[in-house]
PDB file of C-alpha atoms in Angstrom:
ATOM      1  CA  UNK B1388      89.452 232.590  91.564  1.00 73.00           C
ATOM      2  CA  UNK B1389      91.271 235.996  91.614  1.00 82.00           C
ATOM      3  CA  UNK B1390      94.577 236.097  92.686  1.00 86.00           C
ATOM      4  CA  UNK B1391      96.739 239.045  93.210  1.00 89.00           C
ATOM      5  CA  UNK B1392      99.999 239.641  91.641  1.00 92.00           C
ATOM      6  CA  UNK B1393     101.355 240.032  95.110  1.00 91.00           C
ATOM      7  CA  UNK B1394     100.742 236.204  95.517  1.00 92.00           C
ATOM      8  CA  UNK B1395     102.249 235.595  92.936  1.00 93.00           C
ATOM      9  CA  UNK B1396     105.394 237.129  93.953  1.00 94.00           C
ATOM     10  CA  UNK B1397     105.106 235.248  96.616  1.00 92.00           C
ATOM     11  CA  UNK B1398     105.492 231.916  95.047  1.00 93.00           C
ATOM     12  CA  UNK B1399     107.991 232.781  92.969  1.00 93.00           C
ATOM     13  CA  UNK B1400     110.296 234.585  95.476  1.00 94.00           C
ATOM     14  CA  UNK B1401     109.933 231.143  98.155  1.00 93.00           C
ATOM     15  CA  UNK B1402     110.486 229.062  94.813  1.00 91.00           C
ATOM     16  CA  UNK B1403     113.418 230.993  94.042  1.00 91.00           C
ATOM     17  CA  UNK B1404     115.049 231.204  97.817  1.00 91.00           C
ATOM     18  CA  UNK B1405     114.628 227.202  98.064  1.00 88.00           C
ATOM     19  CA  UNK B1406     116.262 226.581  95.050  1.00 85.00           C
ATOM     20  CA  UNK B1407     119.461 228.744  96.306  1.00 85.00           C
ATOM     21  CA  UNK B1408     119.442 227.109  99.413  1.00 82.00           C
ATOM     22  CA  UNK B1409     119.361 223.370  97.857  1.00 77.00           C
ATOM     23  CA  UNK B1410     122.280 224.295  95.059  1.00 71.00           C
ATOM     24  CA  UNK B1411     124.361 226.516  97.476  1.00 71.00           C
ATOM     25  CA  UNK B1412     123.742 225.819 101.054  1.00 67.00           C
ATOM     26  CA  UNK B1413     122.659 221.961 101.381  1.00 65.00           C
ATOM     27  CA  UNK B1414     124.161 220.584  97.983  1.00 60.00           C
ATOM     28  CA  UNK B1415     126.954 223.161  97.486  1.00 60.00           C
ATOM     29  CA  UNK B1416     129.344 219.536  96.652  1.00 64.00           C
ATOM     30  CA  UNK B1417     128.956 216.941  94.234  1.00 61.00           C
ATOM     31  CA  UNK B1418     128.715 213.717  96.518  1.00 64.00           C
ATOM     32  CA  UNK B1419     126.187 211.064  97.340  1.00 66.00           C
ATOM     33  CA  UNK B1420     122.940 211.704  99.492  1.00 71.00           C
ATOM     34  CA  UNK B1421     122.755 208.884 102.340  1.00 74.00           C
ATOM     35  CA  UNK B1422     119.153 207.720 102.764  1.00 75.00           C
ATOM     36  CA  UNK B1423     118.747 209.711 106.120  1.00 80.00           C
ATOM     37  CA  UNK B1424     119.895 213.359 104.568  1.00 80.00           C
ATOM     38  CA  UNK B1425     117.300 212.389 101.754  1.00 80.00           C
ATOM     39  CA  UNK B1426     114.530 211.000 104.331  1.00 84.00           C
ATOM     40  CA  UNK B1427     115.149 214.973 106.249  1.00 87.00           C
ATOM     41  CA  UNK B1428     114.777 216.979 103.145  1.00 85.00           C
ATOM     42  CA  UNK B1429     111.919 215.125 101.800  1.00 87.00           C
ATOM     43  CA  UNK B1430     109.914 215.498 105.113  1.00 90.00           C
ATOM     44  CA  UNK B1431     111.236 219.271 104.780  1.00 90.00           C
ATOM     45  CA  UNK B1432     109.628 219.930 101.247  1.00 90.00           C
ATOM     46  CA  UNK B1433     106.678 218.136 101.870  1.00 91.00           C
ATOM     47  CA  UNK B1434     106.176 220.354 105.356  1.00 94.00           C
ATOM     48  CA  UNK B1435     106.998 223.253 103.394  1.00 94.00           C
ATOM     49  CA  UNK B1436     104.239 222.561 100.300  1.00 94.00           C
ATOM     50  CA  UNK B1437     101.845 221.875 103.583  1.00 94.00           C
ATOM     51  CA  UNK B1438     102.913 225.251 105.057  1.00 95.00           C
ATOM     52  CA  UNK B1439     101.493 226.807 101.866  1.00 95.00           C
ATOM     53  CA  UNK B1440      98.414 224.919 101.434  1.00 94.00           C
ATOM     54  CA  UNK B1441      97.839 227.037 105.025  1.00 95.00           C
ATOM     55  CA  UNK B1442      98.452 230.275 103.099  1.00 93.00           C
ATOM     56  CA  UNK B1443      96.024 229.447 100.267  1.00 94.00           C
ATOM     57  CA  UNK B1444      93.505 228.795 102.556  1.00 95.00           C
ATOM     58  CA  UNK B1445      94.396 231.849 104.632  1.00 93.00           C
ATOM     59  CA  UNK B1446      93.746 233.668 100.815  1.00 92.00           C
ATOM     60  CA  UNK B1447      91.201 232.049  99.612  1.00 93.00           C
ATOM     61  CA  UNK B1448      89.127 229.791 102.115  1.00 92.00           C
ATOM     62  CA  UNK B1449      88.969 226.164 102.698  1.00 91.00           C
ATOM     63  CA  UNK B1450      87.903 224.881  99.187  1.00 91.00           C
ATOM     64  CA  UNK B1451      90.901 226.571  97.430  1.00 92.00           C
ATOM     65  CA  UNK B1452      93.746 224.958 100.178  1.00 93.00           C
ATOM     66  CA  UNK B1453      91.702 221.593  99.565  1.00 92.00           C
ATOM     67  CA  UNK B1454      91.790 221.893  95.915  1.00 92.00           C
ATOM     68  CA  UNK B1455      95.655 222.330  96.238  1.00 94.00           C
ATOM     69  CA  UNK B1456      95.971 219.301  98.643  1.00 93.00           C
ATOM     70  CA  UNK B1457      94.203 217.434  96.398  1.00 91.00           C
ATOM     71  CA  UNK B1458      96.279 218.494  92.952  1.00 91.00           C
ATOM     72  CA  UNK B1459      99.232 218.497  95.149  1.00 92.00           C
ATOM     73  CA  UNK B1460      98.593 214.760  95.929  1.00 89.00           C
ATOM     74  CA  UNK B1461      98.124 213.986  92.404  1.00 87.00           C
ATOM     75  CA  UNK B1462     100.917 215.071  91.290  1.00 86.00           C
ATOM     76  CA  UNK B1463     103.460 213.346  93.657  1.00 84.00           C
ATOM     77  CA  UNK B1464     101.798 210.356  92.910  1.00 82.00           C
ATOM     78  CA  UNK B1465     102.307 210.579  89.714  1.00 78.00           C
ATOM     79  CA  UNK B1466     105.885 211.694  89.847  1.00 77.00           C
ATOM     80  CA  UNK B1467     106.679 207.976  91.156  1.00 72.00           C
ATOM     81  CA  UNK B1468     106.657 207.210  87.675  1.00 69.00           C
ATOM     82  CA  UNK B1469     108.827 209.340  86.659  1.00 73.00           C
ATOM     83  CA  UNK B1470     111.553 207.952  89.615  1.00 75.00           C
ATOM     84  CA  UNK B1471     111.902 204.840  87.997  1.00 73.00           C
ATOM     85  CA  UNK B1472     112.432 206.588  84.541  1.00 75.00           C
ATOM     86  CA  UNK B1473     115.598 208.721  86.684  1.00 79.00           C
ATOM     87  CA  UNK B1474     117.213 205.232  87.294  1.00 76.00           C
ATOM     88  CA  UNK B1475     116.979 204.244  83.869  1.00 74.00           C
ATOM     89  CA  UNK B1476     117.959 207.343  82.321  1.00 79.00           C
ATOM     90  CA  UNK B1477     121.032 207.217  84.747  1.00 81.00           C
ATOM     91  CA  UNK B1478     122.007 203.888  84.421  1.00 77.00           C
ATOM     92  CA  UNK B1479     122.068 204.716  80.359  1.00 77.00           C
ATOM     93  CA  UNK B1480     123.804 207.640  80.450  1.00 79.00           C
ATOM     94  CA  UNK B1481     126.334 205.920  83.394  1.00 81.00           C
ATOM     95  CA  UNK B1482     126.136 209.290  85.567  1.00 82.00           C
ATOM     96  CA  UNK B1483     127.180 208.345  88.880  1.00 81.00           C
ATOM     97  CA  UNK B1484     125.649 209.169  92.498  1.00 77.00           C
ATOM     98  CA  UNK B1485     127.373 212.012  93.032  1.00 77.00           C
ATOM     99  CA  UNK B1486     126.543 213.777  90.179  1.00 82.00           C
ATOM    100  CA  UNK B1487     122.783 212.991  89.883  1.00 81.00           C
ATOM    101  CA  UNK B1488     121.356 215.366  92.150  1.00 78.00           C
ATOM    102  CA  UNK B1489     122.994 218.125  89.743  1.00 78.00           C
ATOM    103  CA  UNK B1490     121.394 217.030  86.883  1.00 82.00           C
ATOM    104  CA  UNK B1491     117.809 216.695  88.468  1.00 82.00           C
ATOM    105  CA  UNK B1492     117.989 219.866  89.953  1.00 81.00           C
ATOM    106  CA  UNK B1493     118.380 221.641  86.534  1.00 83.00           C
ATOM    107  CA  UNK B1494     115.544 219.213  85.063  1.00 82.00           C
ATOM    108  CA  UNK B1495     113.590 220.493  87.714  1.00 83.00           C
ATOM    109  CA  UNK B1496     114.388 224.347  86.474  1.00 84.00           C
ATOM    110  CA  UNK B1497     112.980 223.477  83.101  1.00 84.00           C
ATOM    111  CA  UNK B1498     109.913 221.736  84.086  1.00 83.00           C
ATOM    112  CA  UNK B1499     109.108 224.995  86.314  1.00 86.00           C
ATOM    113  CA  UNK B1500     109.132 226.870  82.528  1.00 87.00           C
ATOM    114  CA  UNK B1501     106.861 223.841  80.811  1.00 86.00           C
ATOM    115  CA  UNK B1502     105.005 223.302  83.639  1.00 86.00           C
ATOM    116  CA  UNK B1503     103.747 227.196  83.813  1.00 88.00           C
ATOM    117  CA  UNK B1504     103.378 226.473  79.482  1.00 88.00           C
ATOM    118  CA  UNK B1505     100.895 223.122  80.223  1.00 86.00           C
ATOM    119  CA  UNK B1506      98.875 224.997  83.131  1.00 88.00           C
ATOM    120  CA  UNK B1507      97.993 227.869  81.599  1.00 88.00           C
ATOM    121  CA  UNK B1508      97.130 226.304  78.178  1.00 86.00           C
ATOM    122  CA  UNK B1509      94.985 223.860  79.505  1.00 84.00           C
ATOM    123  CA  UNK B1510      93.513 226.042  81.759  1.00 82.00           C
ATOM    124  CA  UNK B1511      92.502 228.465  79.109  1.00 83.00           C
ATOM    125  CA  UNK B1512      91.077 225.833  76.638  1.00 81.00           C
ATOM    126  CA  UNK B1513      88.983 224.291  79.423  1.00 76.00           C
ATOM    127  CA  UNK B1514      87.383 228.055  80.101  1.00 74.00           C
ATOM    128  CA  UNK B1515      87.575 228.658  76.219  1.00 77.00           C
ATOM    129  CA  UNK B1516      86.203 225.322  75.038  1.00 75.00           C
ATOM    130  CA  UNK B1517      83.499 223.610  76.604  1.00 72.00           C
ATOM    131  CA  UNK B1518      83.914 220.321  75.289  1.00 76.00           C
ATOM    132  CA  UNK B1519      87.568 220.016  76.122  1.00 76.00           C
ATOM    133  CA  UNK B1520      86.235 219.052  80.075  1.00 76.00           C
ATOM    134  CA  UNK B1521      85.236 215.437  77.598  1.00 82.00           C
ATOM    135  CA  UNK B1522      88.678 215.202  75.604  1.00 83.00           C
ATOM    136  CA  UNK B1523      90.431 215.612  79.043  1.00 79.00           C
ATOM    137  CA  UNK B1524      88.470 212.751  80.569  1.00 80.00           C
ATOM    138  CA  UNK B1525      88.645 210.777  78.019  1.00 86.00           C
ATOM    139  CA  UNK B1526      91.957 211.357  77.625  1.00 81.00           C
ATOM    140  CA  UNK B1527      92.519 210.261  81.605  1.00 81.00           C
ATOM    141  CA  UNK B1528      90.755 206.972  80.800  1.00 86.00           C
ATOM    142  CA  UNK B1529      92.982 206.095  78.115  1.00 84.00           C
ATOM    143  CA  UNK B1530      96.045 207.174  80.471  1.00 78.00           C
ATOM    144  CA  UNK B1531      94.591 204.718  82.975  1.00 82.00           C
ATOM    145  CA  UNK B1532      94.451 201.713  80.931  1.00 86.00           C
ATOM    146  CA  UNK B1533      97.449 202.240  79.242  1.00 80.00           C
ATOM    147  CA  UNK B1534      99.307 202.828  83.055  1.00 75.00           C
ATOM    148  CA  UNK B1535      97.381 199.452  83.932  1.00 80.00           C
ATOM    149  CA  UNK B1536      98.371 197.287  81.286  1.00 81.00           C
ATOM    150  CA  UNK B1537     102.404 198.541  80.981  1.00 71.00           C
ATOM    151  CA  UNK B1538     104.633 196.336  81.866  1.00 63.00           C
ATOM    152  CA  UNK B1539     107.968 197.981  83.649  1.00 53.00           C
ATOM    153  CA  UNK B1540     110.072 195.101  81.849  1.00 47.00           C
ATOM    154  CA  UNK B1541     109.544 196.512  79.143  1.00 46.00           C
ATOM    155  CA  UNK B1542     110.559 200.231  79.359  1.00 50.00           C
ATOM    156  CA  UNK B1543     112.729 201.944  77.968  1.00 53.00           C
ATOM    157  CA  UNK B1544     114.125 205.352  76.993  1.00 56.00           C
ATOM    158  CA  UNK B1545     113.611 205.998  73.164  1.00 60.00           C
ATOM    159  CA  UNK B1546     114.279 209.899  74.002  1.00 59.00           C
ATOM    160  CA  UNK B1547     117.546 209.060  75.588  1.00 60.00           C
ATOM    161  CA  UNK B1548     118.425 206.832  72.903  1.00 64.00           C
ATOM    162  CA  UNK B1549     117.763 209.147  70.203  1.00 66.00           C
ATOM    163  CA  UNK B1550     119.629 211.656  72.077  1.00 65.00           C
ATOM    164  CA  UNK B1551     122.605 209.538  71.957  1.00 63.00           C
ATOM    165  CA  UNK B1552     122.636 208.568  68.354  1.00 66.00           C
ATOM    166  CA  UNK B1553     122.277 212.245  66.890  1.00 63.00           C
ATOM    167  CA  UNK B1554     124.135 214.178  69.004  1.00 69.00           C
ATOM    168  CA  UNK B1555     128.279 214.370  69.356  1.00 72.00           C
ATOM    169  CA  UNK B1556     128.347 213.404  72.894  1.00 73.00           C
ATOM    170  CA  UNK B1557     131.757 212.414  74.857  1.00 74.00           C
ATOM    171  CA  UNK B1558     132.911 209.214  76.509  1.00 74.00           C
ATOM    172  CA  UNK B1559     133.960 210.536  79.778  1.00 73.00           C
ATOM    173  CA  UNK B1560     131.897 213.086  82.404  1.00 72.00           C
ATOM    174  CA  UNK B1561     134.834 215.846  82.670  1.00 70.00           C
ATOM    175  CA  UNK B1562     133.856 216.300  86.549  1.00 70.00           C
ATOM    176  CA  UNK B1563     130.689 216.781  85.999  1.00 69.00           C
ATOM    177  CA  UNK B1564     130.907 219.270  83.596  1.00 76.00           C
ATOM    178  CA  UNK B1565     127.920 219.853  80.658  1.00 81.00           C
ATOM    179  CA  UNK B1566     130.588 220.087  78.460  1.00 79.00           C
ATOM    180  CA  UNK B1567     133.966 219.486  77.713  1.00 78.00           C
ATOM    181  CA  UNK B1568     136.561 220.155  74.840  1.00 80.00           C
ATOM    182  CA  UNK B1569     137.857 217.397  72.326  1.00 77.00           C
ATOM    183  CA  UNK B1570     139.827 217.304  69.316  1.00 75.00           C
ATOM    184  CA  UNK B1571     139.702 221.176  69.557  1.00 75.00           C
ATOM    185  CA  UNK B1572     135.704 220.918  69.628  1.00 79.00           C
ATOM    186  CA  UNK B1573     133.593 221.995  72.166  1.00 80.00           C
ATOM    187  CA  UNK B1574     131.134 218.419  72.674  1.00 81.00           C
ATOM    188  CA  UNK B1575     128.274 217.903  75.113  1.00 81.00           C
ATOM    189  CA  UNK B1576     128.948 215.503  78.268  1.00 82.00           C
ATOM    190  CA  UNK B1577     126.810 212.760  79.146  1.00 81.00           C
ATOM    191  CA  UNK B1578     125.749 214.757  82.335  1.00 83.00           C
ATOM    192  CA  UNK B1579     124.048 217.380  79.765  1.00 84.00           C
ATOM    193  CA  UNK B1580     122.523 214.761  77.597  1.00 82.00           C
ATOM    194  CA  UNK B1581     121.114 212.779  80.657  1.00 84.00           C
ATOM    195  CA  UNK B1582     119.143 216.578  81.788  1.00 84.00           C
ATOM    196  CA  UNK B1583     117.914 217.287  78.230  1.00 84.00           C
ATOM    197  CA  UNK B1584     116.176 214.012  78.610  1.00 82.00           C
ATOM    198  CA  UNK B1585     114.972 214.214  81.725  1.00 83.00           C
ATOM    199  CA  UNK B1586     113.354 217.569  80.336  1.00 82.00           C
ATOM    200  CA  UNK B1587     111.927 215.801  77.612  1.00 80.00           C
ATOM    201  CA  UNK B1588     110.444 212.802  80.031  1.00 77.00           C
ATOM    202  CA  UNK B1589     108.799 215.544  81.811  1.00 78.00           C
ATOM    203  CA  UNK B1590     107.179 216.801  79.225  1.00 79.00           C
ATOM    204  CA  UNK B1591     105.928 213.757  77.888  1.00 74.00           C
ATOM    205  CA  UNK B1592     104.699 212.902  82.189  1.00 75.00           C
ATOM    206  CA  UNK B1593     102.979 216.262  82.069  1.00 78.00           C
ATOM    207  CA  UNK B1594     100.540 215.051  79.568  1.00 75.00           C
ATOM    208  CA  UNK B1595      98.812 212.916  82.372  1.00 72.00           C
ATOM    209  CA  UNK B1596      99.491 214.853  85.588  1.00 79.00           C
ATOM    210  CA  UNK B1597      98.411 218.217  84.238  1.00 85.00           C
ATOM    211  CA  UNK B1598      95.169 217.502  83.252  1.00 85.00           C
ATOM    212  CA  UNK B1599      94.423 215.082  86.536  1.00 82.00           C
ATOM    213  CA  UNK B1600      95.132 217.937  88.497  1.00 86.00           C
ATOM    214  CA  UNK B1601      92.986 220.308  86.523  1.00 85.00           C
ATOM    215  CA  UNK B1602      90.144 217.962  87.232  1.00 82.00           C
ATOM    216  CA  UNK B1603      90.459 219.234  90.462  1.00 85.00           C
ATOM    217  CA  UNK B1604      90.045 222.737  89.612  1.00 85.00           C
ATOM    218  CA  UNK B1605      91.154 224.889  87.211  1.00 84.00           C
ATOM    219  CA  UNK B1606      92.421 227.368  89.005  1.00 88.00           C
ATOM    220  CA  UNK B1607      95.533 227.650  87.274  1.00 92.00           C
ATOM    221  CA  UNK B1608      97.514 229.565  90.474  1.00 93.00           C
ATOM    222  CA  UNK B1609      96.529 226.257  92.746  1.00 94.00           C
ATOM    223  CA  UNK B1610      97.149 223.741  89.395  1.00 92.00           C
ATOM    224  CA  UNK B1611     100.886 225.055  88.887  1.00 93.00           C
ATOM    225  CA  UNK B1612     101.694 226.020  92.557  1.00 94.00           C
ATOM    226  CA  UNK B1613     100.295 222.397  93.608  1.00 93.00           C
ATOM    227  CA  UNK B1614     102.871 220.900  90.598  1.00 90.00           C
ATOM    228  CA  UNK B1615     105.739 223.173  91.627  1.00 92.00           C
ATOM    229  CA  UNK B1616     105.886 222.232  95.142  1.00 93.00           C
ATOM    230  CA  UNK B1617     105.527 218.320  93.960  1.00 90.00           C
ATOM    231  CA  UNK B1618     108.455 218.374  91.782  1.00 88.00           C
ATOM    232  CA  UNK B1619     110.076 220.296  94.326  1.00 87.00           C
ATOM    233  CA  UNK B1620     110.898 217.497  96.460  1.00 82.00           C
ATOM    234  CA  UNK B1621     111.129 214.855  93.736  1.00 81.00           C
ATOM    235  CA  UNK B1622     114.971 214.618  94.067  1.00 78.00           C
ATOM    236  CA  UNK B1623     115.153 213.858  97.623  1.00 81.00           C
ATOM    237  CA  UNK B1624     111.624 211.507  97.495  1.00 81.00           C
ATOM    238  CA  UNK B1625     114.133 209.733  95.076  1.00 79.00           C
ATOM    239  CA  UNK B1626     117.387 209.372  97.006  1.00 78.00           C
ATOM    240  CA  UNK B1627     115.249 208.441 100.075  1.00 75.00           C
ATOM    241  CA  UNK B1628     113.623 205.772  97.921  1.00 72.00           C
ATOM    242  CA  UNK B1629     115.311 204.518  94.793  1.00 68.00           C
ATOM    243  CA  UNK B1630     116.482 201.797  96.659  1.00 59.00           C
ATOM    244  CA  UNK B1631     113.149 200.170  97.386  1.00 63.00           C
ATOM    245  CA  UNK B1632     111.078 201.070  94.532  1.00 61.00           C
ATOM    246  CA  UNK B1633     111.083 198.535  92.955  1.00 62.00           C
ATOM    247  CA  UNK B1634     109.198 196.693  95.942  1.00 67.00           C
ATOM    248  CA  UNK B1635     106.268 198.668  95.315  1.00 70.00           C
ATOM    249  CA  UNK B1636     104.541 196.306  92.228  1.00 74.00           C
ATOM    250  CA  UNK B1637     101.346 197.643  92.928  1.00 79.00           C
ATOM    251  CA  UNK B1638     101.967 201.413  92.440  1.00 76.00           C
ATOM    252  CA  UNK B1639     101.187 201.465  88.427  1.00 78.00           C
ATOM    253  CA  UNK B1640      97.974 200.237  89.408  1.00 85.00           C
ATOM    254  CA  UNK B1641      97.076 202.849  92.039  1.00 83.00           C
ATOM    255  CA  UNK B1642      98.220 205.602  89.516  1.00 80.00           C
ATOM    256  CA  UNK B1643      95.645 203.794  86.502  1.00 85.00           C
ATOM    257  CA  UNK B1644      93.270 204.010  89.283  1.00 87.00           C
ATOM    258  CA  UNK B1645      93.433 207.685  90.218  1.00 82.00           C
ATOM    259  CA  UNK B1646      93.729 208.528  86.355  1.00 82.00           C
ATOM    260  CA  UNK B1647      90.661 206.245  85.889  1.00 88.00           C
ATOM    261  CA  UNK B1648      88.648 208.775  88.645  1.00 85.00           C
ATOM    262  CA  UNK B1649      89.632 211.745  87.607  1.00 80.00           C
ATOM    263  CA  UNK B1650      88.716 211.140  84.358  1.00 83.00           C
ATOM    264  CA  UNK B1651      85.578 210.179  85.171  1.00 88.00           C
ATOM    265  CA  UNK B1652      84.959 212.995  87.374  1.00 82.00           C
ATOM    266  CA  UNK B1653      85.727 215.196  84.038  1.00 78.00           C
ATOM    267  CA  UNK B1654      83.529 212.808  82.087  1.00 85.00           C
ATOM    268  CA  UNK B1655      80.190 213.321  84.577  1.00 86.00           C
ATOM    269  CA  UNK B1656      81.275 216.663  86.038  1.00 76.00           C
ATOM    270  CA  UNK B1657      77.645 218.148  84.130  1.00 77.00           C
ATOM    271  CA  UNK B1658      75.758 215.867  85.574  1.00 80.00           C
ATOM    272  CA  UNK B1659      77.024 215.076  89.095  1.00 78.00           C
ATOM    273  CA  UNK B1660      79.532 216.838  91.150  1.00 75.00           C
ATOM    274  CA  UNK B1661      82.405 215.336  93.494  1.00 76.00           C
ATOM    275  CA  UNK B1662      83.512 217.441  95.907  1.00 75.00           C
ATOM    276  CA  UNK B1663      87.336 218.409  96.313  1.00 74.00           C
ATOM    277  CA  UNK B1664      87.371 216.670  99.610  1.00 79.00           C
ATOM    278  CA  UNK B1665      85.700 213.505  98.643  1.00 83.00           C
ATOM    279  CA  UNK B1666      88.187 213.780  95.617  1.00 80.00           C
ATOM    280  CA  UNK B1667      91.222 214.446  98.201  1.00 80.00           C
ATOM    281  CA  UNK B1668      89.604 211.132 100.303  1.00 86.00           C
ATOM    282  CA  UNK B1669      89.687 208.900  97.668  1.00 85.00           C
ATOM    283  CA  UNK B1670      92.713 209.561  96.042  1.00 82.00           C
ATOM    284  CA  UNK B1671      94.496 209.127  99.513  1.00 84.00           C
ATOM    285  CA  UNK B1672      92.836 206.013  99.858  1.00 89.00           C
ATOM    286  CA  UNK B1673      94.112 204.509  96.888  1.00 87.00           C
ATOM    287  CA  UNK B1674      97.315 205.411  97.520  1.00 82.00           C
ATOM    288  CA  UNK B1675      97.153 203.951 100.261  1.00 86.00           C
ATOM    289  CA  UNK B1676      95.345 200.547  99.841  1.00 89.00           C
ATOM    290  CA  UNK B1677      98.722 200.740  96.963  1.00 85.00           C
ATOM    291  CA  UNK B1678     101.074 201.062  99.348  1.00 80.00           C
ATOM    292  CA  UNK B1679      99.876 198.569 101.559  1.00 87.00           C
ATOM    293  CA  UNK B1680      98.950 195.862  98.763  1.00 85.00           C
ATOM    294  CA  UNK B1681     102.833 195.999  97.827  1.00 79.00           C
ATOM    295  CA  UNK B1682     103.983 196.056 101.165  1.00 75.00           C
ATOM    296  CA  UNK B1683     101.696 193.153 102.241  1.00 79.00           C
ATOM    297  CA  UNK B1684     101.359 190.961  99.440  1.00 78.00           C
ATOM    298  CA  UNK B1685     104.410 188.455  98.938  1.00 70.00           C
ATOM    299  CA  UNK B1686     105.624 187.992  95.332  1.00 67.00           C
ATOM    300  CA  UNK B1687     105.674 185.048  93.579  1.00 66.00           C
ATOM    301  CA  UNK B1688     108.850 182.951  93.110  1.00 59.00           C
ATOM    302  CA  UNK B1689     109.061 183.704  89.636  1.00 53.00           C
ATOM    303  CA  UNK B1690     108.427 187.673  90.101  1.00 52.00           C
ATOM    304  CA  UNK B1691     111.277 187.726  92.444  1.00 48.00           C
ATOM    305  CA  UNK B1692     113.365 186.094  89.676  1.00 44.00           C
TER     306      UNK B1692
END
């Protein structure tokens, strides 16, 4: 697919004019985001990744805006996961309400930078290497079981905690402040620890979403745009939902189960081809049969303890 650097410039100029507008126009104070501010600015990120899936397809035709539906919807599924890692890493770090929308929106500045790094490597080795189609499904399927058979009980944060053992961090936020001064020393604030590992836990999430999207296509300018516009809204998908995630039970088994097809598109894409919008179908369905099977099914008495 050849895109021009004009489009390009495009992205990166709407990228860089919503990020303004969230740090200086909506979130210009440090305070807490009520559910209903959060429900209104996810609705207007996911309208506004919609509004450019019309501008790829104005560019490129319908296959291309499908393909970035598709990746799109891959990768906000997959960034559920990485909500209920927020409330841990918060909940370590003690970083209260007001202050966590700060230190998302610079861990979503850094995953802009190793997002474009994951992309365009894996793009390349999948035109450079034909074999790497295989290591990336099979690499999917493992992803899927191990998703499947997690159990959230036992999470935890080994990048946080490692973080907190070997570096000089101080007790107390200093306003929200990355750093603050102590004993004449200039020491890191628990704020600036608590992004560094979101960074990191991005990173590490990239591993799965990255290549599930490429199995869409690897059309690196839909791949990254499709990511960008996910993470995007991932700080006000939280706020509107951290509340009631835990209610969805179900959801680690709707992400194995879109990992497990993707992969297994890679695995048999020689031999049989699924197209985007079957791909785009079925990965809606699942999240949807997900959603439903959590909302639905009661939990046991012992779950709910």
């Amino acid at each position: 697919m050849d895109v021009s650097i004009t489009e390009w410039v495009v992205f990166f100029a709407i990228v860089a004019v919503l990020l303004f507008l969230d740090l200086f126009v909506l979130h210009r104070k440090n305070e807490h985001i009520p559910v209903k501010s959060a429900l209104l600015q996810t609705a207007m990120w996911i309208a506004i990744a919609l509004l450019f899936g019309v501008w790829v397809f104005i560019q490129h035709g319908a296959d291309a805006s499908m393909s970035y539906y598709a990746a799109y919807v891959i990768e906000k599924a997959m960034s559920v996961d990485n909500l209920f890692v927020f409330i841990l890493l918060f909940a370590m770090f003690r970083i209260p309400d007001e202050y966590q929308h700060r230190a998302l929106f610079y861990g979503i500045i850094g995953a802009i930078v190793f997002r474009a790094i994951f992309v365009f490597a894996g793009s390349a080795l999948l035109e450079s290497i034909d074999w790497m189609m295989y290591v990336f499904g099979l690499l999917l399927v493992f992803l899927a079981i191990k998703t499947a058979i997690n159990k959230k009980d036992d999470e935890k944060a080994p990048i946080a905690e490692w973080l907190s053992k070997h570096m000089n961090v101080s007790k107390d936020l200093n306003g929200g402040h990355f750093f603050t001064i102590e004993n004449g020393k200039r020491i890191a604030t628990p704020l600036f620890i608590c992004v560094i590992a979101i960074e990191l836990t991005d990173i590490v999430f990239a591993i799965d979403s990255v290549p599930a999207c490429l199995a869409i296509t690897s059309a690196t300018y839909i791949v990254y745009t499709s990511n960008i516009f996910a993470i995007l809204g991932l700080r006000s998908l939280y706020f509107a939902i951290h509340g009631s995630l835990e209610s969805l039970r179900y959801m680690k088994y709707g992400l194995a189960a879109i990992l497990l097809f993707v992969g297994i598109k890679m695995l048999i894409s020689e031999f049989y081809h699924v197209d985007v919008v079957m791909s785009l179908a079925v990965i809606l369905g699942i999240l949807a049969v997900t959603v439903l099977a959590s909302v639905l099914i009661k939990p046991k008495p012992k779950e709910i303890a």
